[in-house]
Amino acid sequence: MRPALLNPLFAPVTALPGVGPKMAPLYDTLLGEPGRPARVVDLLFHLPHGVIDRSARPRIADAPLDAIVTLEVRVDEHRPGPPNRRNAPYRVVVSDDSGDIALVFFNASARRMEALLPLGEKRWVSGRIEMWDGRRQMVHPDRVLDAAAVETMPPFEPVYGLTAGLGPRSIAKAAGAAVERIPTLPEWQDAAWLRSRKSPSFADALRALHHPSAAAALAPDAPARIRLAYDELLASQLALLLARQHMKKAAGRSQAGNGRIAERLIRSLPFGLTGAQTAAIADIRKDLAAPERMLRLLQGDVGSGKTVVALIAMATVVEAGRQAALMAPTEILARQHYEKLRPLAEAAGLRAALLTGRDKGAGRRAVLEGLASGDVDILFGTHALFQEDVAFSDLGMAVVDEQHRFGVHQRLALSRKGEAVDVLVMTATPIPRTLVLSYFGDMDVSVLREKPAGRQPIDTRVVSLDRLDEVVSGVGRAIASGARAYWVCPLVEENEELDVAAAQERFETLTQIFGARVGLVHGQMKGKDKDAAMAAFAAGETAILVATTVIEVGVDVPEATIIVIEHAERFGLAQLHQLRGRVGRGSGKSSCLLLYKAPLGEVAKARLETMRRTEDGFEIAEEDLKLRGEGDVLGTRQSGMPGFRLAVPEKHGELLQAARDDAKLVLATDPDLAGDRGQALRALLYLFERDAAIRLIRAG
């Protein structure tokens, strides 16, 4: 149960003055989630992103153009527009002892203007001054106030993200009311840490951000921002460590293999293992032999050989008399892992099978029977592996490929298909260090940074779309000499149907030039048609494969040496890096052409320059984090995995290790959060909606 103390913060925004039934849907659009209306806490965590400085109060003659100023003026004259011109502006001339200026209003009634700016009266007006027809004017002042009202006008006004229909003053007023509702909360931070950082309390930090005293008050390194970022990071690290504690507490099983199958596998490989692969295998074997459950992330750049590490790990589990499963996010990838690893597995005496949502009838039944009887050692498949009717004889290990979008609780759920299942999560998306701690803090991590011997560097070039004809001719010359090429079509406004239309159009254009040598693959094709298109390309029956980003992950055709990415400026860095990784997989010299449409924005230019400069996925990931932020880099925008609301990992990364160490210390001394600080930390977990972690404490 959430502590009653926090109830005022989890009340709907309609509990705030001025937020009635008419405004509620606008707040829901801005701050709510499907099925959950906006709450007071959502408004408190919707921090201003800037300020309007109304502190400058010059005389009219000294007021700068194009800057916001607040002027004390006398109302001299009203000049309504001619009666026969409905759209003519209404002008009010005002002055001080240094000169005059016209206030300009459109669609204004004389009655309203006379009430707002009575002749001969003193008023304060705030807004931006511009020149028109040689005279100074202020169009639609932001504020027109009398002497009493100007006393209450804040010199710095917060600027919030808005939605259509919701004005800045409404949201500022509601946020001010939300701040007043913050109850007296127990202090969950360590007293010494607060003193060393000169940190405000949680409530004072929110107050300082919603009522900023200057633009600098909102900076990521401002004390109030650091306080709230650290609160959120501590909640996140505490939740991850509680999940890990729960996982480790649940009895594991030692799965120490004798090495006979794994060694046979390693001897049969056509290449030697890299140092990083050898180290990762040693880590995994140590985890498997331990009596606790394994929960490990295997992070490797494109082409670093993760799947071989996973196969050797699965062989170790089979040596111990159990079964293993490898789950991939798409059918293409599951099938590809199966086809690539099955010959190696079978040569070493492992019995492998494939199960996807497409398998029906007798074939599916045979796989399920083999699984239940223990005749299948390793099962490859999609999330279909975890459906109700799939029963293993004795599942010892689940390998999850490319599911870095999984949250902690899905990871825990995966291991329920057997008794004390060890879990290995693989990703080919190099993840910056701060995000590994943020999202995978419950896991041990192995990193593969080396590429296997024989991998060729990829020549990456950035080419304007104006030279499309030259690119087509160049690809034509290459395929005439036996090369194979991917042609990736642009992302169209994150709309899969439009993406498919773009791919279809490019396919038709290239088919007119190269005939039946062009293939097409996209996400809306039936599974068997996709497989057929991929197989034709792999076999060399087609030489150019036009594709959407469906080929982004794991597609492996060593003979493909060219990739053309159209409208590369529309793709994120991680995605460009994944796509480029489709080539350079064999011994041939490979190239990547990034086609862009000019003119390029600064971020797009930086992105393409990074791609041209380096192939190091980890360097690219750090750069991507700077350019886009954590939600995009990890895909949390789409996945429902919790992103951060107050902490910005790319700006607050150095706080993360401190939060990690603090959380470890807390759980070492008070694993059930039962002491005074522990109770306060429970409130923190509920506040940042990491309360699932508290259920894990209860579950023991």
XYZ file of C-alpha atoms in Angstrom:
700
model
C 0.000 0.000 0.000
C 1.249 3.456 -0.880
C 1.800 5.516 2.319
C -1.279 7.726 2.980
C 1.146 10.634 3.288
C 1.626 10.582 -0.505
C -2.090 10.539 -1.385
C -2.321 14.328 -2.081
C 0.368 13.905 -4.767
C -1.401 10.979 -6.478
C -4.765 12.787 -6.584
C -5.996 13.740 -10.091
C -4.998 17.244 -11.303
C -8.682 18.178 -11.071
C -8.080 18.435 -7.280
C -6.142 21.653 -8.033
C -7.919 25.035 -8.196
C -8.563 26.180 -11.763
C -8.386 22.675 -13.281
C -12.023 21.884 -13.964
C -13.671 19.218 -16.169
C -13.023 21.352 -19.292
C -9.268 21.587 -18.673
C -8.801 18.015 -17.384
C -8.594 16.345 -20.851
C -5.860 18.838 -21.867
C -3.779 17.913 -18.808
C -4.442 14.217 -19.539
C -3.090 14.703 -23.078
C 0.015 16.464 -21.773
C 0.768 14.437 -18.655
C -1.454 11.353 -18.476
C -1.013 7.875 -19.911
C -3.520 5.601 -21.646
C -6.037 4.587 -18.968
C -4.495 6.881 -16.349
C -5.458 10.561 -16.042
C -2.909 13.242 -15.123
C -2.105 13.462 -11.407
C -0.628 16.168 -9.176
C 2.735 14.347 -9.106
C 2.854 14.369 -12.944
C 2.473 18.144 -12.898
C 5.144 18.517 -10.190
C 7.575 16.435 -12.274
C 6.723 18.402 -15.460
C 9.543 20.867 -14.868
C 9.880 24.199 -16.706
C 12.420 24.071 -19.552
C 13.186 27.808 -19.551
C 12.293 31.187 -18.074
C 10.990 34.503 -19.377
C 12.969 37.297 -17.760
C 10.634 40.213 -16.957
C 13.096 41.858 -14.575
C 14.315 44.550 -17.040
C 12.424 47.812 -16.324
C 13.992 50.541 -18.500
C 12.529 53.881 -19.673
C 10.897 53.739 -23.134
C 13.820 55.584 -24.803
C 16.362 53.111 -23.320
C 14.395 49.918 -23.980
C 16.242 47.530 -26.352
C 14.469 46.121 -29.422
C 13.548 42.428 -29.567
C 14.031 41.822 -25.839
C 11.330 41.449 -23.205
C 10.957 44.583 -21.081
C 8.507 45.798 -18.457
C 7.603 49.508 -18.791
C 5.801 51.896 -16.442
C 3.640 54.101 -18.744
C 0.832 56.654 -18.799
C -2.099 56.023 -21.212
C -2.274 59.024 -23.626
C -4.527 58.122 -26.555
C -6.760 55.377 -28.007
C -6.729 54.974 -31.804
C -9.311 52.393 -32.937
C -9.037 51.194 -36.566
C -11.377 52.704 -39.190
C -14.939 51.272 -38.852
C -14.918 50.009 -42.486
C -11.710 47.920 -41.923
C -12.548 45.025 -39.625
C -9.011 43.646 -39.396
C -7.308 46.969 -38.768
C -5.294 47.041 -35.508
C -6.376 48.978 -32.425
C -3.526 51.221 -31.182
C -3.059 52.701 -27.740
C -0.338 55.360 -27.404
C 1.432 55.329 -24.029
C 4.400 57.342 -22.762
C 6.833 58.087 -19.969
C 9.096 61.100 -19.492
C 11.553 59.769 -22.119
C 9.191 59.188 -25.058
C 6.167 57.245 -26.293
C 5.312 53.888 -27.836
C 2.212 52.312 -29.467
C 0.602 49.201 -27.998
C -0.994 47.253 -30.857
C -3.958 44.865 -30.512
C -5.815 42.865 -33.186
C -9.512 41.914 -32.991
C -9.880 44.097 -29.906
C -13.137 45.825 -28.861
C -13.038 49.490 -27.824
C -14.903 48.682 -24.596
C -12.358 46.074 -23.541
C -9.414 48.328 -24.438
C -10.822 51.272 -22.496
C -11.305 49.066 -19.418
C -7.814 47.562 -19.721
C -6.002 50.859 -20.438
C -8.069 53.803 -19.097
C -6.999 57.229 -20.458
C -4.698 59.182 -18.166
C -4.015 56.186 -15.870
C -0.615 54.630 -15.026
C -0.111 51.006 -16.126
C 2.740 48.508 -16.346
C 3.099 46.694 -19.704
C 5.441 43.763 -20.374
C 6.370 42.394 -23.788
C 8.754 42.671 -26.741
C 9.423 45.981 -28.536
C 9.836 46.114 -32.314
C 10.063 48.812 -35.017
C 7.304 49.300 -37.574
C 7.207 52.095 -40.105
C 9.980 53.928 -38.212
C 8.147 53.862 -34.853
C 8.467 51.711 -31.745
C 5.558 49.422 -30.944
C 4.645 46.501 -28.673
C 2.211 44.024 -30.286
C -0.162 42.310 -27.838
C 1.729 42.933 -24.584
C 2.011 39.735 -22.477
C 0.959 41.667 -19.366
C -1.015 44.870 -18.729
C -1.071 45.477 -14.962
C -1.888 48.157 -12.426
C 0.524 49.088 -9.629
C -0.911 46.536 -7.171
C -0.780 43.628 -9.667
C 2.775 44.391 -10.798
C 3.965 43.817 -7.223
C 2.880 40.164 -7.461
C 4.312 39.555 -10.981
C 7.364 37.272 -10.700
C 10.463 38.795 -12.370
C 11.252 35.338 -13.843
C 8.385 33.371 -15.327
C 8.686 29.589 -15.887
C 8.201 28.240 -19.440
C 6.542 24.800 -19.639
C 5.980 22.276 -22.394
C 2.336 22.739 -23.472
C -0.372 21.045 -25.506
C -2.910 22.700 -27.830
C -5.503 24.605 -25.793
C -3.433 24.813 -22.598
C -1.931 28.268 -21.988
C 1.339 29.017 -20.146
C -0.380 30.963 -17.374
C -2.868 28.152 -16.642
C -0.119 25.592 -16.230
C 2.079 27.914 -14.142
C -0.861 28.605 -11.820
C -1.721 24.884 -11.511
C 1.957 23.990 -10.885
C 2.126 26.652 -8.169
C -0.946 25.095 -6.506
C 0.605 21.600 -6.859
C 3.760 22.760 -5.029
C 1.588 23.964 -2.133
C 0.120 20.444 -1.792
C 3.483 18.768 -1.126
C 3.144 17.220 2.352
C 5.925 17.201 4.952
C 7.920 14.166 3.819
C 10.522 12.173 5.773
C 14.093 12.873 4.563
C 15.327 9.808 2.665
C 18.751 11.173 1.753
C 21.850 10.700 3.865
C 22.414 13.792 6.051
C 26.158 14.002 5.270
C 25.456 13.869 1.527
C 22.885 16.690 1.823
C 25.360 18.860 3.771
C 28.234 18.250 1.349
C 26.031 19.190 -1.630
C 24.294 22.124 0.144
C 21.163 20.383 -1.056
C 17.622 21.711 -0.511
C 14.822 19.428 0.700
C 12.697 17.588 -1.888
C 9.828 20.111 -1.492
C 12.142 23.155 -1.585
C 13.821 21.823 -4.733
C 10.458 21.537 -6.524
C 9.462 24.983 -5.234
C 12.718 26.496 -6.580
C 12.180 24.962 -10.034
C 8.518 25.924 -10.415
C 9.263 29.461 -9.129
C 12.703 30.075 -10.687
C 14.714 33.065 -9.429
C 16.777 33.205 -12.666
C 17.404 31.162 -15.831
C 20.400 29.509 -14.097
C 18.031 28.027 -11.462
C 16.866 25.460 -14.059
C 20.336 24.381 -15.237
C 21.124 20.638 -14.854
C 23.843 21.505 -12.315
C 21.649 23.820 -10.202
C 21.303 22.513 -6.600
C 17.519 21.933 -6.941
C 17.958 19.971 -10.199
C 20.767 17.867 -8.710
C 18.681 17.097 -5.624
C 15.719 15.803 -7.662
C 17.908 13.951 -10.170
C 19.675 12.179 -7.322
C 16.333 11.280 -5.690
C 15.170 9.659 -8.918
C 18.482 7.866 -9.566
C 18.533 6.538 -6.002
C 14.940 5.234 -6.381
C 15.924 3.535 -9.651
C 19.127 1.938 -8.277
C 17.372 0.802 -5.111
C 14.609 -0.854 -7.188
C 17.150 -2.610 -9.437
C 19.182 -3.879 -6.487
C 16.038 -5.091 -4.707
C 15.095 -7.016 -7.878
C 18.601 -8.464 -7.978
C 18.488 -9.318 -4.256
C 15.146 -11.098 -4.844
C 16.548 -12.972 -7.838
C 19.691 -14.023 -5.961
C 17.701 -14.999 -2.847
C 15.558 -17.380 -4.899
C 17.498 -20.646 -4.862
C 19.616 -21.251 -7.938
C 21.140 -24.509 -9.166
C 24.771 -25.112 -9.867
C 25.160 -25.954 -13.563
C 28.844 -26.770 -13.767
C 29.434 -28.539 -17.061
C 32.431 -30.816 -17.636
C 33.495 -28.949 -20.806
C 33.244 -31.942 -23.169
C 30.622 -30.431 -25.560
C 31.860 -26.847 -25.251
C 35.465 -27.834 -26.040
C 34.286 -29.848 -29.060
C 32.377 -26.739 -30.215
C 35.372 -24.422 -29.781
C 37.640 -26.840 -31.721
C 35.168 -26.973 -34.621
C 34.962 -23.168 -35.032
C 36.529 -21.888 -38.274
C 38.192 -19.064 -36.271
C 39.822 -18.570 -32.876
C 37.901 -16.888 -30.041
C 38.866 -13.307 -29.198
C 40.206 -12.444 -25.739
C 36.888 -10.732 -24.905
C 34.880 -13.833 -25.928
C 37.104 -16.083 -23.808
C 36.694 -13.752 -20.792
C 32.878 -13.598 -21.243
C 32.650 -17.413 -21.454
C 34.698 -17.674 -18.230
C 32.330 -15.182 -16.496
C 29.258 -17.120 -17.637
C 30.681 -20.532 -16.621
C 31.493 -19.138 -13.170
C 27.895 -17.813 -12.845
C 26.441 -21.141 -14.010
C 28.524 -23.116 -11.508
C 27.480 -20.862 -8.593
C 24.460 -21.835 -6.450
C 22.736 -18.453 -7.151
C 20.871 -17.686 -10.342
C 22.730 -15.998 -13.168
C 21.434 -12.675 -14.481
C 24.007 -11.360 -16.962
C 24.013 -8.857 -19.820
C 26.292 -9.733 -22.749
C 26.961 -6.511 -24.587
C 28.799 -6.625 -27.865
C 29.270 -4.385 -30.841
C 28.009 -5.446 -34.265
C 29.991 -8.510 -35.352
C 31.773 -9.105 -32.032
C 30.627 -12.739 -31.838
C 27.940 -12.775 -29.120
C 25.986 -15.688 -30.583
C 29.021 -17.998 -30.402
C 29.467 -17.053 -26.721
C 25.759 -17.819 -26.148
C 26.051 -21.207 -27.905
C 29.048 -22.215 -25.743
C 27.124 -21.094 -22.627
C 24.108 -23.186 -23.702
C 26.417 -26.175 -24.331
C 27.672 -25.843 -20.719
C 24.074 -26.080 -19.439
C 23.408 -29.164 -21.611
C 26.608 -30.777 -20.207
C 25.014 -30.325 -16.765
C 21.983 -32.348 -17.988
C 19.546 -29.472 -18.649
C 18.033 -27.592 -21.599
C 18.590 -24.074 -22.955
C 16.466 -21.680 -25.003
C 17.441 -18.716 -27.169
C 14.695 -16.164 -27.807
C 15.017 -13.565 -30.586
C 12.726 -10.560 -31.193
C 11.762 -11.421 -34.792
C 11.096 -14.554 -36.759
C 13.789 -13.687 -39.334
C 16.381 -13.427 -36.574
C 15.238 -16.570 -34.712
C 15.393 -18.566 -37.946
C 18.785 -17.092 -38.792
C 20.281 -17.930 -35.383
C 18.942 -21.453 -35.773
C 20.322 -21.938 -39.289
C 23.710 -20.430 -38.415
C 24.224 -22.227 -35.082
C 22.512 -25.587 -35.739
C 25.381 -27.067 -37.859
C 27.892 -26.137 -35.105
C 25.554 -27.467 -32.386
C 24.813 -30.748 -34.151
C 28.484 -31.344 -34.991
C 29.159 -31.140 -31.236
C 26.289 -33.572 -30.464
C 23.627 -31.029 -29.410
C 20.018 -31.518 -30.551
C 18.513 -28.178 -31.654
C 14.966 -27.200 -32.702
C 13.144 -24.050 -33.823
C 9.749 -22.797 -32.632
C 8.040 -19.642 -33.922
C 4.453 -18.402 -33.951
C 4.233 -19.572 -37.580
C 4.798 -23.245 -36.749
C 1.536 -25.223 -36.761
C 0.281 -28.793 -36.798
C 2.470 -31.892 -36.724
C 5.788 -29.989 -36.922
C 4.935 -27.900 -33.853
C 3.659 -30.958 -31.972
C 6.895 -32.840 -32.656
C 8.999 -29.947 -31.292
C 6.801 -29.652 -28.155
C 7.026 -33.412 -27.532
C 10.820 -33.343 -27.962
C 11.036 -30.467 -25.502
C 8.852 -32.137 -22.880
C 10.713 -35.458 -23.158
C 14.161 -33.855 -23.065
C 15.028 -34.950 -26.633
C 15.601 -31.276 -27.592
C 18.680 -29.745 -25.919
C 18.462 -26.207 -27.321
C 15.323 -24.442 -28.529
C 15.546 -21.372 -30.766
C 12.502 -19.172 -31.261
C 10.583 -15.940 -30.809
C 8.499 -14.956 -27.751
C 6.343 -17.965 -28.767
C 8.782 -19.958 -26.569
C 7.106 -18.560 -23.480
C 3.510 -19.394 -24.408
C 1.399 -21.513 -22.063
C 1.636 -24.785 -24.016
C 5.440 -24.768 -24.263
C 6.759 -27.074 -21.501
C 10.441 -27.924 -21.080
C 11.681 -31.124 -19.509
C 14.238 -29.132 -17.448
C 15.048 -25.609 -18.646
C 18.339 -24.463 -17.144
C 19.061 -21.284 -19.101
C 17.212 -18.666 -21.166
C 19.191 -16.499 -23.597
C 17.302 -13.382 -24.672
C 18.649 -11.683 -27.795
C 18.198 -8.008 -28.640
C 15.558 -7.396 -26.007
C 17.272 -4.463 -24.330
C 13.793 -2.968 -24.304
C 12.688 -5.490 -21.687
C 12.127 -4.104 -18.206
C 13.317 -5.824 -15.040
C 10.010 -7.604 -14.430
C 9.838 -9.161 -17.886
C 13.363 -10.458 -17.245
C 12.186 -12.019 -13.986
C 9.146 -13.538 -15.746
C 11.314 -15.250 -18.384
C 12.961 -17.400 -15.805
C 9.658 -18.959 -14.715
C 9.619 -21.597 -17.473
C 11.784 -23.862 -15.369
C 13.233 -24.278 -11.909
C 15.860 -21.601 -11.043
C 16.518 -20.674 -14.680
C 19.721 -18.726 -15.391
C 19.215 -15.721 -17.699
C 21.631 -14.258 -20.261
C 20.450 -11.113 -22.063
C 22.363 -10.176 -25.250
C 22.365 -6.896 -27.085
C 24.196 -5.719 -30.194
C 23.276 -2.147 -29.300
C 26.364 -0.795 -27.528
C 24.928 0.926 -24.459
C 26.688 3.860 -22.758
C 28.005 3.071 -19.276
C 25.549 5.380 -17.501
C 22.600 3.663 -19.184
C 23.914 0.184 -18.382
C 23.805 1.191 -14.703
C 20.432 2.923 -15.116
C 18.578 0.082 -16.813
C 20.602 -3.067 -16.184
C 21.778 -2.376 -12.646
C 20.237 -5.693 -11.569
C 22.592 -7.587 -13.896
C 26.258 -8.484 -14.154
C 27.776 -7.262 -17.425
C 30.232 -8.770 -19.930
C 31.385 -6.581 -22.822
C 32.783 -7.729 -26.195
C 34.732 -4.847 -27.714
C 36.998 -6.755 -30.124
C 35.995 -7.852 -33.592
C 36.867 -11.407 -34.721
C 39.981 -11.755 -36.890
C 39.398 -11.226 -40.591
C 36.692 -8.583 -40.209
C 37.383 -5.783 -42.697
C 36.986 -2.059 -41.913
C 33.995 -0.485 -43.693
C 34.631 2.508 -45.951
C 31.837 4.957 -44.984
C 31.010 7.894 -47.248
C 28.473 10.700 -46.886
C 26.906 11.565 -50.267
C 24.242 14.107 -51.258
C 21.005 12.704 -52.753
C 21.655 15.062 -55.698
C 24.205 12.425 -56.802
C 21.683 9.555 -56.710
C 22.261 8.686 -60.400
C 26.012 8.296 -59.762
C 25.299 6.038 -56.768
C 22.943 3.824 -58.834
C 25.610 3.547 -61.589
C 28.295 2.699 -58.997
C 26.102 -0.033 -57.457
C 25.446 -1.336 -60.993
C 29.193 -1.637 -61.698
C 29.741 -3.403 -58.356
C 27.016 -6.029 -58.871
C 28.256 -6.610 -62.441
C 31.551 -7.720 -60.876
C 29.753 -10.075 -58.440
C 29.068 -7.863 -55.398
C 25.802 -7.820 -53.429
C 24.195 -4.674 -51.984
C 21.527 -3.683 -49.457
C 19.524 -0.570 -50.312
C 17.808 0.750 -47.179
C 14.878 3.087 -47.690
C 14.119 6.094 -45.515
C 12.095 6.268 -42.344
C 8.938 8.179 -43.210
C 7.558 9.962 -40.117
C 7.675 6.717 -38.078
C 4.882 5.378 -40.249
C 5.407 1.787 -41.344
C 2.924 1.988 -44.214
C 4.702 5.023 -45.660
C 8.066 3.291 -45.103
C 6.782 0.348 -47.141
C 5.543 2.691 -49.900
C 9.009 4.317 -50.093
C 10.673 0.880 -50.310
C 8.175 -0.272 -52.958
C 8.884 2.838 -55.034
C 12.694 2.401 -54.849
C 12.281 -1.315 -55.666
C 10.291 -0.455 -58.806
C 12.842 2.193 -59.920
C 15.801 -0.167 -59.464
C 13.907 -3.063 -61.097
C 13.481 -0.923 -64.249
C 17.293 -0.645 -64.370
C 18.497 -4.046 -63.078
C 15.479 -6.296 -63.729
C 15.002 -9.483 -61.678
C 18.329 -8.969 -59.848
C 16.480 -6.724 -57.331
C 14.664 -8.163 -54.285
C 12.415 -6.501 -51.695
C 11.863 -7.133 -47.974
C 9.769 -5.151 -45.496
C 7.919 -5.634 -42.213
C 4.439 -6.016 -43.720
C 5.325 -9.032 -45.865
C 4.221 -12.504 -44.749
C 6.919 -14.412 -42.862
C 7.490 -16.959 -45.635
C 7.782 -14.190 -48.283
C 10.360 -12.388 -46.118
C 12.318 -15.617 -45.689
C 12.174 -16.264 -49.454
C 13.463 -12.742 -50.247
C 16.311 -13.132 -47.727
C 17.167 -16.616 -49.006
C 17.272 -15.398 -52.646
C 19.667 -12.597 -51.618
C 21.839 -14.932 -49.505
C 22.056 -17.395 -52.424
C 22.983 -14.632 -54.900
C 19.783 -15.046 -56.970
C 19.176 -11.336 -56.310
C 22.110 -8.921 -56.072
C 20.347 -5.860 -54.603
C 18.002 -6.172 -51.633
C 15.757 -3.145 -51.144
C 14.655 -3.074 -47.508
C 13.120 -1.071 -44.684
C 14.825 -1.214 -41.265
C 13.545 -4.801 -40.899
C 17.179 -5.792 -41.703
C 18.538 -3.659 -38.849
C 19.208 -6.504 -36.432
C 21.147 -9.680 -36.980
C 20.686 -10.277 -40.718
C 23.870 -12.047 -41.823
C 24.909 -12.379 -45.489
C 28.758 -12.349 -45.539
C 28.775 -11.873 -49.347
C 26.981 -8.476 -49.070
C 29.668 -5.771 -49.236
C 27.696 -2.589 -50.011
C 24.940 -0.858 -48.070
C 23.225 2.295 -49.318
C 21.144 4.123 -46.682
C 18.787 6.644 -48.233
C 17.899 9.788 -46.243
C 20.465 8.793 -43.610
C 19.736 12.075 -41.798
C 16.382 10.620 -40.638
C 17.965 7.742 -38.718
C 19.392 7.721 -35.187
C 23.096 6.981 -34.751
C 22.563 3.572 -33.126
C 20.293 2.560 -35.997
C 22.781 3.727 -38.642
C 25.502 1.764 -36.849
C 23.327 -1.384 -36.731
C 22.479 -1.043 -40.416
C 26.111 -0.509 -41.405
C 26.922 -3.700 -39.477
C 25.048 -5.724 -42.112
C 28.200 -5.425 -44.303
C 31.852 -6.083 -43.455
C 30.876 -9.578 -42.247
C 33.044 -11.488 -44.725
C 36.597 -11.118 -46.042
C 35.679 -8.716 -48.896
C 36.232 -4.946 -48.744
C 32.947 -3.281 -47.752
C 31.452 0.170 -48.132
C 28.532 2.122 -46.683
C 26.997 5.094 -48.520
C 24.961 7.499 -46.386
C 22.736 9.490 -48.730
C 21.429 12.749 -47.280
C 19.120 15.518 -48.440
C 20.589 19.017 -48.066
C 20.488 21.277 -46.157
C 21.450 19.323 -43.026
C 20.604 20.475 -39.488
C 23.389 20.606 -36.873
C 22.379 17.339 -35.141
C 22.094 15.410 -38.436
C 25.467 16.784 -39.553
C 27.098 15.697 -36.252
C 25.508 12.253 -36.575
C 26.741 11.609 -40.130
C 30.209 12.968 -39.284
C 30.422 10.532 -36.326
C 29.487 7.632 -38.641
C 32.143 8.684 -41.150
C 34.798 9.046 -38.432
C 34.435 5.851 -36.396
C 33.163 2.268 -36.390
C 33.473 1.905 -32.595
C 29.918 1.214 -31.459
C 30.638 2.310 -27.888
C 31.965 5.693 -29.009
C 28.921 6.012 -31.277
C 26.573 5.146 -28.384
C 28.095 7.852 -26.139
C 27.720 10.388 -28.974
C 24.124 9.257 -29.579
C 23.342 9.782 -25.896
C 24.627 13.373 -26.121
C 22.597 14.078 -29.254
C 19.326 12.338 -28.413
C 19.014 11.473 -24.727
C 18.455 8.128 -23.020
C 14.856 7.421 -24.032
C 15.658 7.323 -27.730
C 18.971 5.502 -27.394
C 17.399 2.572 -25.544
C 14.017 2.694 -27.219
C 12.235 3.405 -23.929
C 10.031 6.000 -25.656
C 8.218 3.138 -27.382
C 8.711 0.300 -24.951
C 6.968 1.277 -21.753
C 10.238 0.678 -19.901
C 10.572 3.393 -17.256
C 12.512 6.388 -18.527
C 13.654 9.199 -16.251
C 11.557 12.285 -15.619
C 13.899 14.454 -13.549
C 17.339 12.914 -14.057
C 19.071 13.318 -17.410
C 21.630 10.472 -17.574
C 23.784 12.295 -20.126
C 23.998 15.290 -17.734
C 23.741 13.581 -14.331
C 25.876 10.509 -15.095
C 28.357 11.210 -12.292
C 25.520 11.044 -9.710
C 24.644 7.540 -10.842
C 27.626 5.770 -9.289
C 27.018 7.629 -6.008
C 23.347 6.526 -6.062
C 24.460 2.957 -6.820
C 26.929 2.920 -3.909
C 24.362 4.490 -1.564
C 21.710 1.901 -2.528
C 24.202 -0.954 -1.985
C 25.132 0.391 1.441
C 21.480 0.772 2.456
C 20.616 -2.804 1.452
C 23.745 -4.201 3.083
C 22.707 -2.710 6.458
C 18.889 -2.756 6.104
C 17.865 -5.292 3.407
C 14.144 -5.044 4.267
C 14.115 -1.199 4.495
C 12.726 -1.516 8.019
C 14.794 1.193 9.801
C 14.018 4.944 9.903
C 15.849 5.735 6.677
C 14.532 2.503 5.141
C 10.940 3.601 5.814
C 11.670 7.013 4.241
C 13.205 5.233 1.221
C 10.014 3.201 0.825
C 8.180 6.539 0.425
C 10.781 7.496 -2.219
C 10.166 4.246 -4.154
C 6.400 4.865 -4.128
C 6.883 8.501 -5.140
C 8.893 7.505 -8.237
C 6.578 4.538 -8.905
C 9.230 1.901 -8.354
C 6.903 0.290 -5.813
C 7.073 -3.108 -7.552
C 10.428 -3.361 -5.756
C 8.639 -3.140 -2.380
C 6.430 -6.080 -3.393
C 9.660 -8.051 -3.939
C 10.711 -7.342 -0.327
C 7.349 -8.689 0.837
C 7.607 -11.709 -1.440
C 10.918 -12.491 0.279
